[in-house]
Amino acid sequence: MYVQELEPVADSLGLSALVAALPLLLVLVLLGGVRMKAHLAGLTGLLAAALVACLAYGMPVAQTVSSAAQGAVFGLFPILWIVVNALWVYRMTVRTRHFDILRRSFGRLSDDPRIQALVVAFCFGALLEALAGFGAPVAICSVMLVALGFDPVRAAVVALVANTAPVAFGAMGTPVVTLAQVTGLPLEDVASVVGRQTPLLALVVPLVLVFLVDGKRGLRETWVPALVCGTAFAVAQFAASNFISAQLADIGAALAGAGALVAVPHARRPAAEPVRTAVLTGARSEDLDESDPRGEVVRAYAPYGLIVVIFSVAQIPAVKDWLAKATRTYDWPFLNVVNADGDPVGGNVFTWPIVSTGGTLVLLAGILTAVLLGVHARVAVREWAATVHELRLAILTVTSVLALAYVMNLSGQAATIGHFVAAAGAGLAFLSPVLGWFGVAVSGSDTSANALFGALQVTAARESGLSPELLAAANSSGGVLGKMISPQNLTIACAAVGLAGREGDLLRKVLPWSLGLLLVMCLIVVGQSSPLLGWMLP
């Protein structure tokens, strides 16, 4: 049995916290300062965390290796299992050219570039974030906006800023699922609080987008459809995350936002020619004028409809219980850890939801998509393998970061840092979103930031008398605002629109919005930690 210690270094909490923070600091420096590749930085941080666990905390080597292995397995399943299968569905639509049909369909919804930005970057981007995440929405939406005639820089900036409100529930709820796993808090509780924070961003982001597209004129002329779209998105995200399913939060929000936007008469009116001329300064794709048979348009939308239907059916209580019967629980080998109070930690047991997990449901949707789009089985398998190959470095990054997080959590390093940070007292509520923002800005992933800092936030909250669910959620909600300035996302955006090497230009344009919205989120969390907005919490 391994007993976690809070002050293993010279019986000093401060020195112990400093040593415990070394792996995190190393990863942040390697990513943000040295600009090392994310997977190499993750592996280096994992080695550092293992050395600290063994040498400073006295964790046996076998238990250290076992905890890292459990983190890596959790990174593969369910996290990457969702991402791989979701991107596989997208690749099949590209191969069959149904994605081009989908893009043309969006272009015909409105010829107003400000409305197009809302439809493509905010609504469809949220749907892509819900299904895949990990940079896919920025890359795909940037390309679609350029094809619609947007200047490449403007297209990239709009796609980056739009990729905020849906991030916490992206990839079928992966960030909040990870947050619940590493903190030991119930998923429903964490998702509920996040669902009372990020919807407030959704009210603002569409207004920011129309301003980015067309300045004050865009805000003055299209604030009504922008506000309607944001409100519908926010209400749906709140309702789904609190009363239905965290996995469906972004899907429902994206569809509700798009439906509300299309329903506004103002959004369907042709844009004034001076507006289109001033905004659309790029080269418009010639194939936008092609007409597509109605049946092909339906098939283009079908993969996303299948995912919505399958996940909705999976939430029916009787079906949910039936799927849960396949869940297996194992005593994780070579791991026997208790905390400083002598209570066993959750990491001693590993739960494997074989069928009910989001990735398996997306796989089913992918199989049906292949049938619907006429993709031969051999080709579908080849596309799945190509997806895995394309994501090989992301797979290594996620597994190494989750392994690092598990070593830090199970050895007691995260608890030590949390107890030390708790000294901030009431100010912790303001700083909590900043920590998540910083983690995502460096790692490019809300999932990774939650894995790294989730347990720390909960420990600090309990020590300072704040709500653990509030600070855990704040880590994720603040983190979404760091996504637009992360080097990975900036590089993805530049590569997608042909601006390689101009990441600095994009950073200067999006940084003020990232910081401004972060301040708003910090004030929301402070308010929710006090009687002022405390009524918002469940």
XYZ file of C-alpha atoms in Angstrom:
538
model
C 0.000 0.000 0.000
C 1.203 3.496 -0.878
C 0.091 6.348 1.394
C 0.096 9.817 -0.150
C 2.015 12.528 1.695
C 1.336 16.259 1.478
C 4.724 17.479 2.751
C 7.343 14.914 1.717
C 10.123 17.477 1.096
C 11.676 18.701 4.364
C 8.209 18.609 5.991
C 7.502 21.875 4.182
C 4.318 22.455 2.169
C 5.961 25.267 0.188
C 9.039 23.273 -0.815
C 6.935 20.192 -1.517
C 4.596 22.224 -3.747
C 7.587 23.659 -5.620
C 9.000 20.203 -6.302
C 5.546 18.833 -7.195
C 5.039 21.659 -9.710
C 8.290 20.914 -11.575
C 6.707 18.525 -14.135
C 3.982 21.053 -14.968
C 6.436 23.933 -15.185
C 8.689 21.843 -17.399
C 5.839 21.065 -19.818
C 4.745 24.702 -19.948
C 8.288 25.945 -20.577
C 8.955 23.342 -23.248
C 5.699 24.147 -25.033
C 5.510 27.903 -24.595
C 9.176 28.866 -24.393
C 11.243 26.283 -26.226
C 8.328 25.559 -28.654
C 8.994 21.837 -28.427
C 6.521 19.522 -30.157
C 3.582 18.763 -27.870
C 4.110 14.998 -27.796
C 7.785 15.387 -26.864
C 6.960 17.910 -24.155
C 4.300 15.558 -22.795
C 6.679 12.612 -22.662
C 9.367 14.739 -20.989
C 6.868 15.979 -18.406
C 5.747 12.410 -17.768
C 9.339 11.345 -17.070
C 9.760 14.288 -14.708
C 6.516 13.464 -12.876
C 7.609 9.837 -12.472
C 10.976 10.890 -11.045
C 9.325 13.281 -8.580
C 6.840 10.575 -7.569
C 9.571 8.007 -6.929
C 12.372 10.168 -5.517
C 10.521 12.922 -3.641
C 7.251 11.207 -2.704
C 8.564 7.678 -2.270
C 6.002 6.077 -4.556
C 7.143 2.564 -5.534
C 8.340 2.260 -9.134
C 5.757 -0.411 -9.962
C 2.878 1.760 -8.723
C 4.273 4.794 -10.559
C 4.437 2.881 -13.828
C 0.992 1.399 -13.210
C -0.575 4.818 -12.582
C 0.989 6.158 -15.793
C -0.333 3.149 -17.690
C -3.849 3.733 -16.382
C -3.696 7.362 -17.506
C -2.523 6.327 -20.965
C -5.319 3.755 -21.252
C -7.885 6.370 -20.253
C -6.418 8.650 -22.921
C -6.953 5.930 -25.526
C -10.361 4.891 -24.278
C -12.693 6.725 -24.114
C -11.036 9.999 -25.178
C -9.214 9.165 -28.416
C -11.763 6.474 -29.242
C -14.263 9.331 -29.691
C -11.931 11.585 -31.671
C -10.758 8.903 -34.121
C -14.259 7.714 -34.945
C -15.649 11.259 -35.296
C -12.906 12.311 -37.702
C -13.407 9.037 -39.578
C -17.002 10.082 -40.296
C -15.759 13.445 -41.581
C -13.126 11.829 -43.815
C -15.754 9.636 -45.448
C -17.902 12.692 -46.285
C -14.860 14.356 -47.840
C -14.003 11.257 -49.871
C -17.523 10.987 -51.292
C -17.636 14.781 -51.911
C -20.700 15.128 -49.706
C -18.767 17.614 -47.595
C -18.576 19.913 -50.666
C -22.343 19.596 -51.028
C -22.725 20.554 -47.367
C -20.512 23.614 -47.887
C -22.545 24.733 -50.898
C -25.730 24.231 -48.890
C -24.432 26.599 -46.216
C -23.524 29.161 -48.868
C -27.096 29.153 -50.170
C -28.625 29.823 -46.729
C -27.600 33.486 -46.990
C -25.347 35.613 -49.155
C -24.672 37.993 -46.250
C -21.072 37.274 -45.119
C -21.916 38.219 -41.545
C -24.662 35.588 -41.409
C -22.393 33.110 -43.187
C -19.822 33.605 -40.431
C -22.455 32.724 -37.823
C -23.706 29.681 -39.744
C -20.283 28.271 -40.613
C -17.924 29.347 -37.805
C -20.303 29.446 -34.840
C -23.038 26.872 -35.545
C -21.330 24.336 -37.816
C -18.052 24.896 -35.971
C -19.837 23.991 -32.733
C -21.184 20.825 -34.340
C -17.681 19.860 -35.467
C -16.372 20.620 -31.975
C -19.125 18.432 -30.543
C -18.159 15.542 -32.781
C -14.368 15.781 -32.984
C -12.723 18.848 -31.435
C -8.900 18.924 -31.267
C -8.497 21.642 -33.945
C -10.871 20.176 -36.539
C -13.447 23.025 -36.313
C -10.826 25.733 -36.879
C -9.272 23.981 -39.868
C -12.546 23.053 -41.572
C -14.430 26.303 -40.907
C -11.484 28.448 -42.024
C -11.378 26.629 -45.361
C -15.139 26.934 -45.806
C -15.096 30.689 -45.133
C -12.262 31.233 -47.611
C -14.271 29.300 -50.209
C -17.190 31.651 -49.528
C -14.957 34.621 -50.400
C -13.541 35.683 -47.031
C -10.060 37.128 -46.784
C -7.822 34.354 -45.351
C -6.798 36.364 -42.274
C -10.371 37.316 -41.459
C -11.545 33.743 -42.022
C -8.912 32.387 -39.634
C -9.649 34.988 -36.932
C -13.404 34.358 -37.118
C -12.910 30.580 -36.888
C -10.553 30.934 -33.907
C -12.816 33.257 -31.910
C -15.910 31.165 -32.697
C -14.205 28.070 -31.264
C -14.863 29.000 -27.629
C -18.354 28.404 -26.205
C -18.625 24.768 -27.383
C -15.113 23.641 -26.350
C -15.911 22.454 -22.806
C -18.425 19.925 -24.192
C -16.419 19.111 -27.325
C -15.649 15.639 -28.671
C -18.809 14.232 -27.109
C -18.138 15.835 -23.745
C -14.549 14.604 -23.479
C -13.200 17.602 -21.474
C -15.888 17.351 -18.766
C -15.686 13.536 -18.743
C -11.940 13.842 -18.141
C -12.508 16.501 -15.496
C -14.922 14.242 -13.630
C -12.520 11.314 -13.900
C -9.457 13.085 -12.498
C -11.339 14.953 -9.762
C -13.589 12.128 -8.610
C -16.629 14.417 -8.880
C -19.842 13.097 -10.481
C -19.991 13.912 -14.190
C -23.526 15.253 -13.837
C -22.429 17.774 -11.188
C -19.423 19.034 -13.166
C -21.360 19.266 -16.448
C -24.190 21.084 -14.702
C -21.939 23.872 -13.422
C -20.029 24.211 -16.703
C -23.450 24.437 -18.351
C -24.175 27.497 -16.221
C -20.975 29.274 -17.267
C -20.146 28.705 -20.942
C -23.690 29.518 -22.181
C -23.046 33.074 -21.004
C -20.140 33.198 -23.470
C -22.472 31.974 -26.210
C -24.573 35.109 -25.765
C -21.574 37.322 -26.521
C -19.509 35.428 -29.106
C -21.936 35.806 -32.086
C -21.953 39.577 -31.530
C -18.155 39.552 -31.487
C -18.116 37.570 -34.742
C -20.295 39.993 -36.713
C -18.113 42.814 -35.398
C -14.979 41.010 -36.573
C -16.517 40.494 -40.017
C -17.922 43.977 -40.610
C -17.033 46.249 -37.695
C -19.598 48.578 -36.152
C -21.789 48.426 -39.248
C -22.022 44.641 -38.935
C -22.952 44.911 -35.268
C -25.523 47.611 -35.981
C -27.190 45.785 -38.888
C -27.030 42.143 -37.750
C -27.164 42.273 -33.949
C -30.676 40.808 -33.932
C -29.866 37.506 -35.729
C -26.566 37.297 -33.816
C -28.308 37.680 -30.478
C -31.093 35.244 -31.420
C -28.511 32.673 -32.532
C -26.462 33.080 -29.338
C -29.517 32.928 -27.088
C -30.834 29.740 -28.703
C -27.362 28.167 -28.473
C -27.013 29.168 -24.802
C -30.454 27.890 -23.777
C -29.944 24.554 -25.552
C -26.454 24.064 -24.113
C -27.704 24.825 -20.601
C -30.711 22.525 -20.925
C -28.781 19.598 -22.412
C -25.857 19.775 -19.964
C -28.133 20.058 -16.937
C -31.080 17.838 -17.773
C -30.215 15.522 -20.688
C -26.579 14.612 -21.390
C -23.206 16.345 -21.438
C -22.379 14.415 -24.622
C -25.342 16.004 -26.422
C -24.852 19.556 -25.121
C -22.994 20.962 -28.127
C -24.943 18.995 -30.713
C -28.229 20.349 -29.404
C -26.813 23.847 -29.026
C -25.394 23.927 -32.569
C -28.663 22.748 -34.106
C -30.722 25.146 -31.995
C -28.489 28.083 -32.878
C -28.620 27.297 -36.591
C -32.380 26.752 -36.536
C -33.008 30.017 -34.712
C -30.709 31.902 -37.071
C -32.433 30.585 -40.187
C -35.834 31.420 -38.660
C -34.978 35.128 -38.310
C -36.316 36.904 -41.445
C -33.499 39.459 -41.299
C -30.913 36.701 -41.676
C -32.377 35.518 -45.001
C -32.388 38.924 -46.699
C -29.743 39.540 -49.385
C -26.816 41.585 -48.116
C -26.296 45.043 -49.568
C -23.731 44.967 -52.358
C -21.396 47.491 -50.624
C -21.294 45.170 -47.607
C -20.448 42.106 -49.673
C -17.836 44.006 -51.658
C -16.164 45.388 -48.522
C -16.179 42.122 -46.565
C -15.596 39.446 -49.199
C -12.103 40.431 -50.289
C -10.910 36.884 -51.004
C -11.448 34.603 -53.982
C -14.886 32.981 -53.990
C -14.945 29.281 -54.873
C -16.465 28.747 -58.327
C -18.253 25.529 -57.369
C -20.577 27.440 -55.004
C -22.884 28.099 -57.961
C -23.336 24.404 -58.723
C -26.766 22.967 -57.981
C -27.059 19.731 -56.058
C -29.906 17.197 -56.183
C -32.065 17.336 -53.097
C -31.353 13.696 -52.334
C -27.604 14.327 -52.281
C -28.082 17.297 -49.961
C -30.039 15.073 -47.582
C -27.260 12.474 -47.708
C -24.695 15.206 -46.934
C -26.547 16.118 -43.748
C -27.342 12.488 -42.868
C -24.094 11.556 -41.010
C -24.656 14.328 -38.474
C -28.322 13.442 -38.204
C -27.400 9.823 -37.534
C -25.098 10.841 -34.681
C -27.813 13.004 -33.125
C -30.398 10.205 -33.384
C -28.073 7.497 -32.024
C -26.972 9.574 -29.046
C -30.540 10.636 -28.344
C -31.763 7.043 -28.349
C -28.843 6.082 -26.090
C -30.147 8.536 -23.476
C -33.536 6.809 -23.180
C -33.446 5.279 -19.653
C -34.244 1.728 -20.759
C -31.657 1.828 -23.575
C -29.109 3.528 -21.325
C -29.476 0.811 -18.707
C -29.191 -1.905 -21.363
C -26.002 -0.404 -22.782
C -24.552 0.018 -19.301
C -24.750 -3.747 -18.722
C -21.681 -4.130 -20.924
C -19.635 -1.897 -18.604
C -16.778 -3.713 -16.894
C -14.993 -2.712 -13.694
C -11.495 -3.967 -12.887
C -9.082 -3.688 -9.972
C -6.163 -1.982 -11.672
C -3.038 -4.156 -11.286
C -0.032 -3.083 -9.176
C -1.947 -0.112 -7.769
C -2.966 0.235 -4.118
C -3.086 3.901 -3.105
C -4.711 5.644 -0.149
C -4.752 9.363 0.540
C -3.253 11.105 3.562
C -6.398 10.281 5.572
C -6.088 6.573 4.779
C -9.022 6.417 2.330
C -8.579 4.438 -0.934
C -8.422 6.633 -4.055
C -10.565 6.047 -7.127
C -7.587 5.150 -9.288
C -7.364 1.690 -7.739
C -10.374 0.715 -9.869
C -10.767 1.102 -13.648
C -14.191 1.293 -15.293
C -14.511 0.355 -18.963
C -17.847 1.402 -20.560
C -17.429 -0.764 -23.669
C -20.685 0.019 -25.471
C -22.188 3.057 -23.758
C -19.162 5.298 -24.338
C -19.441 8.040 -26.950
C -16.763 6.619 -29.219
C -18.620 3.335 -29.712
C -21.829 5.189 -30.540
C -19.965 7.342 -33.086
C -18.456 4.166 -34.545
C -21.970 2.830 -35.087
C -22.928 6.119 -36.764
C -19.814 5.815 -38.941
C -20.744 2.309 -40.081
C -24.248 3.500 -40.997
C -22.726 6.535 -42.746
C -20.531 4.278 -44.870
C -23.624 2.335 -45.935
C -25.637 5.481 -46.601
C -22.923 7.206 -48.629
C -22.019 4.064 -50.548
C -18.505 3.695 -49.129
C -17.181 0.160 -49.701
C -16.212 -1.687 -46.521
C -12.582 -1.968 -47.636
C -12.425 1.769 -48.312
C -14.096 2.583 -44.990
C -11.540 0.483 -43.083
C -8.725 2.145 -45.032
C -10.095 5.592 -44.123
C -10.290 4.597 -40.450
C -6.662 3.453 -40.516
C -5.681 6.683 -42.298
C -7.432 8.651 -39.553
C -5.395 6.879 -36.884
C -2.204 7.565 -38.832
C -3.126 11.231 -39.225
C -3.711 11.530 -35.472
C -0.654 9.519 -34.400
C 1.135 12.495 -32.795
C -2.067 13.725 -31.166
C -2.582 10.217 -29.784
C 0.922 10.244 -28.300
C 0.361 13.723 -26.866
C -2.973 12.912 -25.212
C -1.802 9.599 -23.741
C 1.393 11.148 -22.340
C -0.461 14.105 -20.807
C -3.078 11.836 -19.223
C -0.314 9.540 -17.936
C 1.424 12.598 -16.455
C -1.829 13.726 -14.822
C -2.487 10.290 -13.294
C 1.038 10.039 -11.874
C 0.717 13.492 -10.303
C -2.759 12.781 -8.935
C -2.070 9.303 -7.533
C 1.345 10.110 -6.082
C -0.075 13.110 -4.209
C 1.699 15.852 -6.167
C -1.582 17.488 -7.249
C -2.885 17.421 -3.658
C 0.246 19.147 -2.399
C -0.027 21.928 -4.991
C -3.752 22.281 -4.262
C -3.184 22.735 -0.537
C -0.516 25.336 -1.268
C -2.641 27.255 -3.802
C -5.548 27.286 -1.348
C -3.690 30.035 0.499
C -5.147 32.428 -2.098
C -8.435 32.089 -0.206
C -11.342 33.977 -1.772
C -9.073 35.196 -4.581
C -8.907 31.616 -5.793
C -12.314 32.055 -7.442
C -10.864 34.774 -9.690
C -7.648 32.889 -10.423
C -9.283 29.524 -11.121
C -10.388 30.304 -14.737
C -6.970 31.881 -15.372
C -5.264 28.592 -14.530
C -7.476 26.733 -16.997
C -6.921 29.446 -19.631
C -3.167 29.183 -19.213
C -3.266 25.385 -19.440
C -5.224 25.426 -22.705
C -3.175 28.295 -24.149
C -0.079 26.159 -23.727
C -1.436 22.656 -24.416
C -4.101 23.564 -26.983
C -6.578 21.208 -25.310
C -9.256 21.753 -22.670
C -9.075 18.024 -22.016
C -5.347 18.233 -21.245
C -5.777 21.319 -19.049
C -8.528 19.570 -17.071
C -6.339 16.501 -16.658
C -3.416 18.607 -15.455
C -5.197 21.055 -13.146
C -8.586 19.501 -12.315
C -7.519 17.656 -9.182
C -5.464 20.650 -8.076
C -8.519 22.940 -8.364
C -10.691 20.582 -6.319
C -8.095 20.217 -3.570
C -7.607 23.986 -3.381
C -11.375 24.534 -3.291
C -11.875 22.162 -0.378
C -9.038 23.722 1.564
C -10.322 27.271 1.005
C -13.987 26.515 1.651
C -15.156 27.077 -1.941
C -17.294 24.729 -4.003
C -15.158 21.974 -5.604
C -17.638 21.702 -8.480
C -17.417 25.456 -9.110
C -13.631 25.615 -9.347
C -13.401 22.393 -11.350
C -15.908 23.811 -13.817
C -14.107 27.164 -13.833
C -10.943 25.400 -14.944
C -12.740 24.080 -18.005
C -14.788 27.222 -18.713
C -11.759 29.495 -18.420
C -9.788 27.052 -20.514
C -12.045 27.428 -23.546
C -10.868 31.022 -23.905
C -7.247 29.962 -24.199
C -8.009 27.809 -27.221
C -7.867 30.688 -29.715
C -4.337 31.709 -28.694
C -2.787 28.252 -28.345
C 0.166 27.725 -30.719
C -1.396 24.515 -32.017
C -4.660 26.193 -33.015
C -2.883 29.184 -34.516
C -0.715 26.863 -36.598
C -3.753 24.848 -37.712
C -5.577 28.021 -38.773
C -2.576 29.356 -40.696
C -1.972 26.063 -42.464
C -5.648 25.734 -43.413
C -5.872 29.103 -45.194
C -2.344 29.316 -46.614
C -0.828 31.725 -44.085
C 2.081 29.565 -42.918
C 4.475 31.575 -40.759
C 1.955 34.283 -39.869
C 0.857 32.871 -36.526
C 2.064 36.073 -34.843
C -0.320 38.184 -36.921
C -3.268 36.037 -35.898
C -2.178 36.058 -32.253
C -2.173 39.858 -32.151
C -5.702 39.937 -33.546
C -7.260 37.332 -31.237
C -5.345 37.960 -27.980
C -7.427 41.016 -26.912
C -10.630 39.005 -27.363
C -9.192 36.077 -25.432
C -8.181 38.277 -22.503
C -11.407 40.290 -22.540
C -13.642 37.224 -22.482
C -11.409 35.625 -19.832
C -11.991 38.631 -17.579
C -15.729 38.187 -18.066
C -15.471 34.515 -17.090
C -13.377 35.354 -14.003
C -16.035 37.824 -12.856
C -18.772 35.241 -13.470
C -16.973 32.671 -11.295
C -16.323 35.238 -8.553
C -20.017 36.126 -8.646
C -21.030 32.470 -8.491
C -18.782 31.959 -5.461
C -20.688 34.708 -3.628
C -24.363 35.464 -2.911
C -24.372 37.794 -5.942
C -24.599 34.939 -8.476
C -24.569 31.963 -6.144
C -28.218 31.336 -7.042
C -27.030 30.200 -10.494
C -25.403 27.061 -9.122
C -27.367 23.813 -8.742
